[in-house]
Amino acid sequence: MSTQTKSRQVKLLQGNEACAEAAIAAGCRFFAGYPISPSSEIAEHLSVRLPQVGGRFIQMEDEIAAMGAILGAAMTGAKVMTATSGPGYSLKQENIGYAVMAEIPCVIVDVMRGGPSTGLPTSPAQSDVMQARWGTHGDHPAVALAPASVREVYDETIRAFNIAERFRMPVTLLVDEIIAHMRERVELPNKGEITLWERPRPTVPPDQYLPFGDTPTGVPPMANFGEGYRYHVTGLYHDPHGLPKDSPEVVDNVIRRLMRKVELGAPDILKHEEVLLDDAALGIVAYGSSARSAKAAIRLARARGIKVGLLRPLTIWPFIEGPVADLSKQVRHIIVPEMNLGQLVLEVERVVRGRCPVHRVNRVTGEPIPPDEILAKIEELA
Amino acid sequence: MFDYEKYLRLEMFPHIWCPGCGDGIVMKSLLRAIDRVGLQKDEICMVSGIGCSSRLTGYVDFNTLHTTHGRPLAFATGVKLAKPSLNVIVITGDGDALAIGGNHFIHACRRNIDLTVLLFNNATYGMTGGQLAPTTPTGKVASTARQGSIDPPFDACKLAIAAGATYVARGTSYHSQQLDRLIEGGIKHKGFALIEILENCNTYYGRPNKVSLLELLQWEKDNTVNVKAAERMTPEQLQGKIITGVLHQADRPEYVAMYEEHIARAQAKARAAA
């Protein structure tokens, strides 16, 4: 199905396939997974593609093992990924916390389906937004990205690897089932057009190396196992050498540094799109496939003379506080359509701080939000 | 005199293990075995779970990964498959490997991936205060089985053999010289190697069950029979005895080696198609 147009490859790709191909392009050479709808095509695709490029694919005995295996592989220097859906994402959460604490770069794809529990295994939802933020226990930073098209799945997968490696942490790609299973024409970037970030590497000899020391960015350089830098990695609080320590000072330094590296890195992590906001009196904040419905609703509303625009976070966590605050100073109302009963809207409300009313449009029936439902809310408020 | 210090992170001492604990005896045995095989420190990756024995990885000067409860085999599988040149040794306890990590245990055996697993079996959860373990003998007291356990215990070696492990041995912390050889054999073995080590937790197993450290060590001596000696004994003589030594050894393709062949085939096929 692929042809050459100018120099770029054009393909008809499914979202999950685009994710798998982007992982290869980003340098991913290790994937461990467990079958779960609606993400299994990612594993199936990589089981073929990874060996072709000298990488390794392994189907593990459960979701927890898949998460553990990628973290072990990442310690040897590999760029790693796993893919799952809501129930599996829940199972992985303890080891995701380990990746935060031990500062191990990894990408977790969560193709969101309806929950709770087994829920709606093959229907779309956006109900893991808060799981992506607070799924693992304890205070911790979180990064999650939410693409809204197949091409964007490709780009955001690469960005997920880049952020994971640069900041030594887990990054979640939050895809909803619609985007994951949709097929679109995709013009793939050439190799030279893709920017890759690598994990920071030690520049000192092993006897001076601090695997968990502080740095101006808050991110310590990472030596890979087997390169002569022998050190300890633990989920316990630890000193800059990685050795277990639980003094109040050590604990405070570690947790605050883990948070700080994401705060300092925010300019490299945050990303959003603005659509027709310049003259907007009404604003919509939407992500993933709900943003596609929102765009359709905006077209219809504009045709009727209503000035409405879209603010679309591609980075869900950390939250795009600045643009949302600015929007709340500009518009009379903000509408937040989500395929859940209100998750990201809680962040919007927190940032808006009552400057304007925030309205919800929610669907949890396993169906996409029809543009008409958003349009009805727009017309009600116009 | 064996030079243990060259393998230790001395700044980590004193260790957290109770006086009389078997963990230190096993750690010394492990270091002697590594020395006899002649492995370089940079070539070793030691992976552990959660529990008293799993703290071992903090004390030794290798590439060490102290993971989550029950999951060291999952992490170790990732390490070994991603970097086959590393010798991967897994430190795990009976609760870690057979209860919360039981699924990973049977599947690592099934794959026959080249890992050397030291399963420290003290028949209790020591770090959390002596709760019932999947290895606690029926009738014994635990903090969550005050009237004596009604649960039958697991036999880790039988489980490993049934699941497909290709080197299965059992030793004790009493027979430390034998243990050196069992661990050495496990490291040299190409495939999944399990060494189950019967050891004591005199603090949280001995005290509630009213047995002293000496009695626990005496038990390790009196109730075990070497597999070779057992061959000459009658079923009556073996009644109630635990067999030690190399219990099982088999020749079966190893997982990482098979994966390397899989990569070669996939690349050849892709080249032919191009």
XYZ file of C-alpha atoms in Angstrom:
656
model
C 0.000 0.000 0.000
C 2.997 2.298 0.037
C 4.119 4.591 -2.743
C 6.802 7.230 -3.006
C 5.553 10.806 -3.326
C 8.441 13.183 -3.822
C 10.845 11.921 -1.217
C 8.351 11.111 1.527
C 6.669 7.782 2.041
C 2.897 7.862 1.907
C 1.030 5.040 3.585
C -2.446 4.073 4.623
C -1.833 3.311 8.262
C -3.836 2.342 11.298
C -3.098 4.324 14.462
C -1.633 1.312 16.213
C 0.585 0.523 13.208
C 1.754 4.134 13.084
C 2.698 3.855 16.745
C 4.732 0.703 16.100
C 6.510 2.173 13.067
C 7.255 5.399 14.916
C 8.762 3.400 17.772
C 11.174 1.766 15.315
C 12.002 5.182 13.823
C 12.617 6.549 17.325
C 15.160 3.798 17.938
C 13.038 1.459 20.050
C 14.740 -1.936 20.051
C 12.904 -3.734 22.844
C 9.206 -4.305 23.316
C 7.506 -6.533 25.874
C 3.764 -6.880 25.908
C 0.711 -8.899 26.739
C -2.382 -9.301 24.534
C -5.135 -6.792 25.248
C -7.720 -5.051 23.092
C -7.588 -2.512 21.620
C -3.788 -2.282 21.618
C -2.745 -5.732 20.376
C -1.895 -4.595 16.827
C 1.074 -2.698 18.254
C 2.526 -5.921 19.674
C 1.651 -7.904 16.562
C 3.320 -5.373 14.293
C 6.449 -5.109 16.420
C 6.776 -8.896 16.719
C 7.498 -8.819 12.972
C 9.372 -5.532 12.678
C 11.710 -5.547 15.664
C 13.695 -8.676 14.726
C 14.127 -7.240 11.224
C 16.048 -4.299 12.691
C 17.950 -6.415 15.215
C 15.578 -5.576 18.058
C 13.784 -7.843 20.469
C 10.111 -8.540 21.008
C 8.866 -10.711 23.820
C 5.343 -11.636 24.803
C 5.396 -11.911 28.570
C 3.191 -13.926 30.908
C 1.259 -10.881 32.131
C 1.082 -7.098 32.034
C 3.231 -6.699 35.132
C 5.973 -8.846 33.639
C 5.877 -6.876 30.389
C 6.466 -3.662 32.327
C 9.268 -5.260 34.348
C 10.957 -6.684 31.255
C 11.128 -3.338 29.459
C 12.671 -1.725 32.531
C 15.339 -4.437 32.727
C 16.070 -3.981 29.023
C 16.232 -0.186 29.376
C 18.948 -0.589 32.014
C 21.190 -2.128 29.347
C 20.772 0.928 27.098
C 17.842 -0.078 24.896
C 14.999 2.270 24.073
C 11.931 0.362 25.228
C 8.162 0.333 24.952
C 5.117 -1.611 26.049
C 1.497 -1.226 24.968
C -1.723 -1.968 26.785
C -5.210 -0.740 27.616
C -6.947 0.375 30.826
C -6.928 -2.895 32.810
C -3.345 -3.639 31.808
C -2.314 -0.060 32.517
C -3.643 -0.550 36.057
C -1.558 -3.706 36.454
C 1.578 -1.946 35.274
C 1.255 0.947 37.685
C 3.550 -0.386 40.416
C 6.415 -0.843 37.982
C 5.660 2.533 36.391
C 6.287 3.984 39.847
C 9.532 2.026 39.938
C 10.545 3.635 36.624
C 9.841 7.069 38.123
C 11.926 6.321 41.227
C 14.768 4.513 39.463
C 14.668 7.043 36.583
C 14.445 4.474 33.807
C 13.356 5.793 30.391
C 10.381 3.920 28.919
C 7.249 4.474 26.855
C 3.876 3.004 27.826
C 1.092 3.127 25.257
C -2.380 3.051 26.792
C -5.080 2.625 24.166
C -8.035 3.773 26.232
C -11.228 1.733 26.312
C -14.324 1.997 28.461
C -13.951 1.155 32.143
C -13.980 0.522 35.032
C -12.894 -3.122 35.146
C -13.190 -5.120 31.914
C -15.727 -2.513 30.850
C -15.963 -2.034 27.097
C -12.961 -3.902 25.681
C -13.236 -2.697 22.087
C -15.033 0.637 22.464
C -13.418 4.015 22.867
C -13.096 6.097 25.992
C -10.865 8.780 27.453
C -11.235 7.568 30.979
C -7.577 6.944 31.863
C -6.609 10.614 31.996
C -6.398 10.630 35.764
C -4.885 7.149 35.858
C -2.077 8.530 33.694
C -1.507 11.229 36.289
C -2.076 9.426 39.574
C -2.177 5.718 38.739
C 0.919 4.775 40.676
C 1.149 5.433 44.390
C 3.080 8.210 46.056
C 3.954 11.698 44.887
C 5.501 11.571 41.436
C 5.805 13.496 38.187
C 3.930 12.243 35.128
C 4.092 12.890 31.406
C 1.276 11.833 29.079
C 0.680 12.730 25.439
C -2.622 12.513 23.564
C -2.543 12.413 19.754
C -5.664 13.048 17.672
C -4.765 11.622 14.249
C -2.764 8.749 12.834
C 0.044 11.048 11.740
C 0.017 12.574 15.185
C 0.288 9.113 16.744
C 3.494 8.750 14.748
C 4.903 12.118 15.828
C 3.809 11.844 19.454
C 5.247 8.338 19.783
C 8.629 9.722 18.752
C 8.154 12.631 21.140
C 7.281 10.177 23.928
C 10.614 8.400 23.406
C 12.455 11.707 23.281
C 10.958 12.925 26.554
C 11.454 9.540 28.252
C 15.125 9.455 27.302
C 15.995 13.110 27.971
C 14.262 13.167 31.355
C 14.886 9.524 32.380
C 11.281 8.718 33.176
C 8.215 6.825 31.992
C 6.064 8.586 29.401
C 2.525 7.469 28.589
C 1.027 7.779 25.137
C -2.713 8.089 25.782
C -4.486 7.042 22.626
C -8.215 6.461 22.487
C -9.549 3.453 20.624
C -10.877 5.585 17.763
C -7.446 6.994 16.947
C -5.788 3.582 17.476
C -8.043 1.703 15.073
C -8.663 4.459 12.540
C -6.891 4.288 9.179
C -5.664 7.489 7.567
C -3.389 8.519 4.780
C -0.097 9.369 6.408
C 2.900 11.079 4.906
C 5.776 9.768 6.965
C 8.725 12.019 7.719
C 12.090 11.053 6.283
C 14.791 9.889 8.625
C 16.593 13.233 8.384
C 13.442 15.078 9.414
C 13.128 13.223 12.699
C 14.866 14.734 15.700
C 15.869 12.224 18.350
C 16.863 13.005 21.910
C 19.089 10.531 23.728
C 19.452 9.884 27.439
C 22.157 12.022 29.093
C 25.361 9.975 29.372
C 28.147 10.115 31.946
C 31.186 12.159 31.030
C 33.249 11.161 34.066
C 35.074 7.912 34.868
C 33.190 5.287 36.915
C 34.777 6.226 40.248
C 33.369 9.767 39.961
C 30.001 8.784 38.535
C 26.812 9.652 40.450
C 23.903 7.775 38.859
C 21.346 9.711 40.910
C 23.161 12.973 41.592
C 21.633 16.389 41.112
C 22.415 18.436 37.980
C 21.272 21.836 36.660
C 18.455 20.106 34.766
C 17.689 17.769 37.659
C 18.386 14.828 35.336
C 21.439 12.745 36.246
C 23.449 11.126 33.443
C 22.626 7.455 32.882
C 25.217 4.724 32.456
C 24.015 1.472 31.001
C 24.629 -1.879 32.683
C 27.718 -3.629 31.369
C 29.685 -0.484 30.466
C 31.958 -0.483 33.490
C 29.838 1.832 35.634
C 28.666 -0.571 38.294
C 25.950 0.889 40.468
C 22.834 0.049 42.417
C 19.293 0.732 41.256
C 16.440 0.500 43.755
C 12.868 1.607 44.291
C 13.819 2.612 47.829
C 14.822 6.164 48.508
C 18.514 6.351 47.730
C 21.551 8.592 47.870
C 23.287 9.967 44.732
C 25.160 6.637 44.416
C 21.858 4.743 44.300
C 22.339 3.127 47.703
C 19.281 2.867 49.988
C 18.970 5.769 52.427
C 15.927 7.010 54.314
C 17.096 10.153 56.085
C 14.573 12.997 55.809
C 17.108 15.061 53.872
C 17.750 12.338 51.282
C 14.039 11.647 50.844
C 13.243 15.324 50.408
C 16.039 15.822 47.865
C 15.016 12.836 45.746
C 11.285 13.505 45.509
C 11.735 17.228 44.932
C 14.367 16.626 42.248
C 12.066 14.136 40.463
C 9.341 16.786 40.383
C 11.749 19.595 39.499
C 13.205 17.903 36.421
C 9.758 17.916 34.807
C 9.014 21.479 35.922
C 12.313 22.683 34.434
C 11.754 20.576 31.333
C 8.222 21.860 30.740
C 9.183 23.961 27.671
C 10.427 20.747 26.027
C 7.423 18.711 27.173
C 4.332 20.923 26.820
C 2.621 21.101 23.444
C -0.777 22.341 22.314
C -2.661 23.453 19.226
C -4.866 26.545 18.901
C -7.644 26.552 16.295
C -9.590 29.740 15.429
C -9.011 31.255 18.854
C -7.999 34.759 17.760
C -11.516 36.187 17.710
C -13.197 33.517 19.822
C -15.764 34.409 22.449
C -16.297 30.763 23.290
C -13.481 28.277 23.855
C -13.377 24.510 23.695
C -10.650 22.498 25.422
C -10.519 19.000 23.932
C -7.991 16.267 23.157
C -7.793 13.024 21.203
C -10.804 12.025 19.130
C -13.068 14.408 21.085
C -11.019 17.237 19.603
C -11.933 15.975 16.138
C -15.611 16.197 17.063
C -14.951 19.644 18.500
C -13.345 20.822 15.245
C -16.383 19.636 13.297
C -18.689 21.430 15.745
C -16.629 24.601 15.421
C -16.964 24.527 11.611
C -20.724 24.196 11.910
C -20.958 26.930 14.562
C -18.762 29.340 12.602
C -21.011 28.790 9.567
C -23.809 30.087 11.785
C -21.735 33.089 12.796
C -20.680 31.916 16.294
C -17.104 32.822 17.197
C -15.769 29.698 18.832
C -12.285 28.202 18.845
C -10.352 25.191 20.142
C -7.446 24.828 22.534
C -6.130 21.288 22.144
C -3.509 19.918 24.538
C -1.222 17.335 22.924
C 0.590 17.120 26.238
C -2.043 16.155 28.796
C 0.409 15.836 31.712
C 1.889 18.106 32.827
C -1.133 20.295 32.136
C -0.909 23.309 29.795
C -1.739 25.785 32.548
C -0.593 28.978 30.785
C -2.669 28.622 27.589
C -5.772 27.561 29.548
C -5.412 30.537 31.926
C -5.013 32.869 28.938
C -8.087 31.364 27.287
C -10.162 31.932 30.411
C -9.270 35.639 30.274
C -10.407 35.883 26.661
C -13.623 33.895 26.328
C -17.013 34.053 28.050
C -17.393 30.290 28.396
C -15.190 27.200 28.134
C -16.580 23.838 27.020
C -14.730 20.607 27.775
C -16.006 17.580 25.832
C -14.578 14.276 27.049
C -15.348 10.574 26.668
C -15.522 10.232 30.442
C -17.618 11.813 33.177
C -15.209 14.693 33.652
C -11.483 14.211 34.184
C -9.367 16.810 32.393
C -12.140 19.311 33.098
C -11.017 19.194 36.742
C -7.658 20.621 35.643
C -9.349 23.211 33.464
C -11.513 24.317 36.397
C -8.465 24.450 38.658
C -6.598 26.721 36.269
C -9.609 28.875 35.264
C -10.277 29.635 38.952
C -13.780 30.883 38.286
C -12.787 33.516 35.710
C -15.409 32.098 33.376
C -17.919 29.239 33.542
C -16.611 25.800 32.507
C -19.142 23.449 30.889
C -18.968 19.730 30.320
C -20.060 17.569 27.409
C -19.614 13.933 28.362
C -20.182 10.525 26.802
C -19.320 7.219 28.442
C -21.343 4.878 26.256
C -18.490 3.577 24.145
C -19.456 5.917 21.313
C -17.612 8.973 20.045
C -19.040 12.355 21.000
C -21.132 13.497 18.027
C -20.283 17.048 16.847
C -23.989 17.867 17.232
C -23.794 17.445 21.004
C -20.924 19.917 21.211
C -22.683 22.229 18.758
C -25.814 22.194 20.903
C -23.776 23.350 23.898
C -22.097 26.051 21.780
C -25.455 27.339 20.582
C -26.840 27.285 24.109
C -23.993 29.516 25.297
C -23.605 31.768 22.233
C 41.559 -16.615 53.152
C 39.039 -15.686 50.487
C 38.958 -11.973 49.672
C 35.255 -11.120 50.012
C 35.906 -7.411 50.179
C 36.759 -7.090 46.515
C 33.148 -8.003 45.737
C 31.462 -5.911 48.425
C 30.237 -2.346 48.751
C 31.806 -1.861 52.154
C 30.083 1.494 52.691
C 26.804 -0.450 52.927
C 27.832 -2.356 56.048
C 26.668 -3.239 58.640
C 23.972 -5.157 56.764
C 20.327 -5.329 57.822
C 20.207 -9.099 58.433
C 19.557 -10.366 61.969
C 22.297 -12.159 63.899
C 22.184 -15.813 62.887
C 20.365 -15.212 59.604
C 21.262 -17.546 56.750
C 21.379 -14.783 54.132
C 24.981 -13.792 54.847
C 26.166 -17.412 54.632
C 24.542 -17.742 51.228
C 25.954 -14.417 50.037
C 29.484 -15.580 50.873
C 28.865 -18.843 49.080
C 27.630 -16.940 46.027
C 30.738 -14.735 45.971
C 33.023 -17.785 46.218
C 31.146 -19.434 43.353
C 31.402 -16.308 41.181
C 35.128 -16.188 41.912
C 35.598 -19.845 41.005
C 33.792 -19.390 37.691
C 36.050 -16.380 37.081
C 33.394 -13.859 36.110
C 34.393 -10.202 35.912
C 32.357 -7.788 38.031
C 31.278 -5.727 35.010
C 29.885 -8.843 33.316
C 27.492 -9.592 36.150
C 24.025 -8.172 36.547
C 22.364 -9.156 39.797
C 18.620 -8.638 40.036
C 16.512 -9.018 43.174
C 12.945 -8.555 44.342
C 11.712 -7.458 47.747
C 12.423 -9.119 51.069
C 15.377 -9.743 53.377
C 17.396 -11.825 50.920
C 16.677 -9.414 48.087
C 18.607 -6.742 49.987
C 21.725 -8.692 48.999
C 22.061 -6.764 45.741
C 22.813 -3.586 47.671
C 25.883 -5.153 49.283
C 27.681 -6.504 46.218
C 29.726 -4.558 43.689
C 28.071 -5.581 40.426
C 25.444 -4.030 38.146
C 22.632 -4.414 40.652
C 18.884 -3.983 40.225
C 16.690 -4.138 43.327
C 13.233 -4.307 41.764
C 9.618 -4.639 42.944
C 8.081 -7.448 45.011
C 7.894 -10.674 43.038
C 9.131 -9.211 39.770
C 12.895 -9.780 39.590
C 12.498 -12.548 36.997
C 10.536 -10.217 34.720
C 13.217 -7.510 34.983
C 15.982 -10.109 34.601
C 14.334 -11.483 31.457
C 14.503 -7.991 29.974
C 18.143 -7.526 30.975
C 19.224 -10.897 29.564
C 17.280 -10.669 26.303
C 18.433 -7.101 25.649
C 22.074 -7.745 26.563
C 22.930 -11.456 26.378
C 26.605 -10.847 27.228
C 25.668 -10.099 30.842
C 25.628 -12.977 33.313
C 22.334 -12.443 35.056
C 21.919 -13.769 38.586
C 18.567 -13.421 40.341
C 18.234 -13.171 44.118
C 14.753 -13.955 45.363
C 12.973 -15.273 48.434
C 10.269 -17.891 48.837
C 7.484 -15.322 49.108
C 8.952 -13.252 46.281
C 9.374 -16.158 43.840
C 6.579 -18.540 44.787
C 3.719 -16.317 45.984
C 3.551 -12.827 44.485
C 6.008 -13.749 41.714
C 4.808 -17.307 41.093
C 3.615 -16.621 37.572
C 6.955 -15.165 36.512
C 8.737 -18.125 38.086
C 6.929 -20.798 36.087
C 7.179 -18.867 32.828
C 10.897 -18.145 33.199
C 11.355 -21.895 33.731
C 9.226 -22.590 30.672
C 11.281 -20.300 28.434
C 14.529 -21.823 29.689
C 16.112 -18.378 29.575
C 19.734 -18.292 30.736
C 19.310 -16.963 34.264
C 20.801 -18.261 37.508
C 18.226 -18.002 40.268
C 19.045 -18.261 43.964
C 15.811 -18.845 45.853
C 16.382 -18.175 49.548
C 13.778 -20.307 51.314
C 13.397 -19.455 54.986
C 9.752 -20.591 55.114
C 8.489 -17.195 56.220
C 8.137 -13.500 55.389
C 10.994 -12.198 57.497
C 11.024 -8.541 56.534
C 7.368 -7.984 57.370
C 7.465 -9.897 60.641
C 6.909 -13.618 60.096
C 3.684 -14.050 58.179
C 2.602 -17.322 56.564
C 4.621 -18.117 53.415
C 3.794 -20.523 50.578
C 6.679 -22.627 51.942
C 5.745 -22.661 55.631
C 5.327 -26.323 56.649
C 1.756 -27.294 57.530
C 1.120 -26.962 61.245
C 3.828 -24.358 61.860
C 2.996 -21.072 63.497
C 3.171 -17.724 61.704
C 1.979 -14.244 62.685
C -0.964 -14.729 60.323
C -1.461 -18.403 61.327
C -1.312 -18.320 65.109
C -2.875 -21.740 65.545
C -0.622 -23.340 62.976
C -0.859 -23.280 59.206
C -3.428 -25.422 57.411
C -1.882 -24.621 54.028
C 0.273 -27.229 52.294
C 3.693 -25.824 51.273
C 5.119 -25.599 47.760
C 8.091 -27.683 46.647
C 9.995 -25.101 44.573
C 12.223 -27.680 42.885
C 9.375 -29.925 41.747
C 7.585 -26.847 40.461
C 10.658 -25.730 38.494
C 11.249 -29.168 36.995
C 7.619 -29.474 35.942
C 7.681 -25.989 34.410
C 10.767 -26.745 32.319
C 13.850 -25.495 34.179
C 16.973 -27.275 32.937
C 19.152 -27.059 36.074
C 17.455 -27.577 39.414
C 19.401 -27.918 42.631
C 18.743 -27.652 46.343
C 21.222 -26.752 49.029
C 21.169 -25.453 52.571
C 22.892 -22.693 54.460
C 24.363 -25.410 56.704
C 26.133 -27.211 53.829
C 27.926 -24.134 52.524
C 30.686 -25.961 50.627
C 28.127 -28.023 48.745
C 26.238 -24.789 48.088
C 29.332 -23.240 46.446
C 29.364 -26.078 43.917
C 25.623 -25.959 43.295
C 25.752 -22.211 42.569
C 28.854 -22.627 40.422
C 27.045 -25.304 38.408
C 24.037 -23.026 38.026
C 26.123 -20.107 36.738
C 27.908 -22.335 34.226
C 24.666 -23.925 33.050
C 23.294 -22.520 29.781
C 19.582 -22.221 30.490
C 17.301 -21.565 33.428
C 19.063 -22.642 36.626
C 17.333 -22.754 39.993
C 19.205 -23.228 43.231
C 16.762 -23.430 46.127
C 18.508 -22.765 49.409
C 16.967 -23.915 52.667
C 17.980 -21.438 55.332
C 16.681 -20.193 58.635
C 14.928 -17.158 59.929
C 15.556 -17.668 63.606
C 13.924 -14.346 64.455
C 10.519 -14.692 62.818
C 10.230 -18.417 62.136
C 12.294 -19.851 64.967
C 10.981 -17.731 67.836
C 7.222 -18.257 67.335
C 7.805 -21.947 66.639
C 10.003 -22.254 69.752
C 13.088 -23.506 67.956
C 16.531 -22.013 68.464
C 19.020 -21.004 65.798
C 21.126 -24.053 66.618
C 18.137 -26.338 66.332
C 17.245 -24.820 62.966
C 20.767 -25.387 61.657
C 20.751 -28.893 63.141
C 17.492 -29.494 61.286
C 19.115 -28.470 57.997
C 21.854 -31.028 58.716
C 19.694 -33.895 59.997
C 16.709 -33.671 57.653
C 18.490 -33.408 54.340
C 20.099 -36.161 52.290
C 22.386 -35.672 49.342
C 20.862 -36.949 46.117
C 23.741 -39.421 45.635
C 23.406 -40.853 49.129
C 19.647 -41.020 48.641
C 20.111 -43.375 45.693
C 21.423 -46.001 48.109
C 18.692 -45.518 50.699
C 15.347 -47.276 51.092
C 12.030 -45.397 50.934
C 11.703 -46.013 54.694
C 15.075 -44.409 55.357
C 14.133 -41.428 53.150
C 10.839 -40.863 54.943
C 10.579 -37.150 55.865
C 13.975 -36.304 54.364
C 14.619 -33.491 51.918
C 16.909 -34.307 48.991
C 19.741 -31.878 48.236
C 22.227 -31.612 45.385
C 21.575 -31.344 41.654
C 18.079 -32.808 41.331
C 17.574 -32.287 37.621
C 19.622 -31.348 34.607
C 18.384 -31.348 31.024
C 19.541 -30.224 27.623
C 17.002 -28.021 25.927
C 17.382 -24.983 23.617
C 17.989 -21.779 25.540
C 15.645 -18.832 24.912
C 18.098 -16.028 24.101
C 20.104 -18.255 21.735
C 16.885 -19.169 19.968
C 15.956 -15.500 19.724
C 19.317 -14.686 18.114
C 18.523 -17.304 15.454
C 15.049 -15.807 15.082
C 16.594 -12.378 14.394
C 18.983 -13.867 11.816
C 16.087 -15.584 10.013
C 13.927 -12.429 10.086
C 16.742 -10.298 8.691
C 17.574 -12.795 5.955
C 13.913 -12.930 4.955
C 13.661 -9.123 4.922
C 16.794 -8.869 2.781
C 15.441 -11.454 0.328
C 12.170 -9.534 0.049
C 13.914 -6.200 -0.538
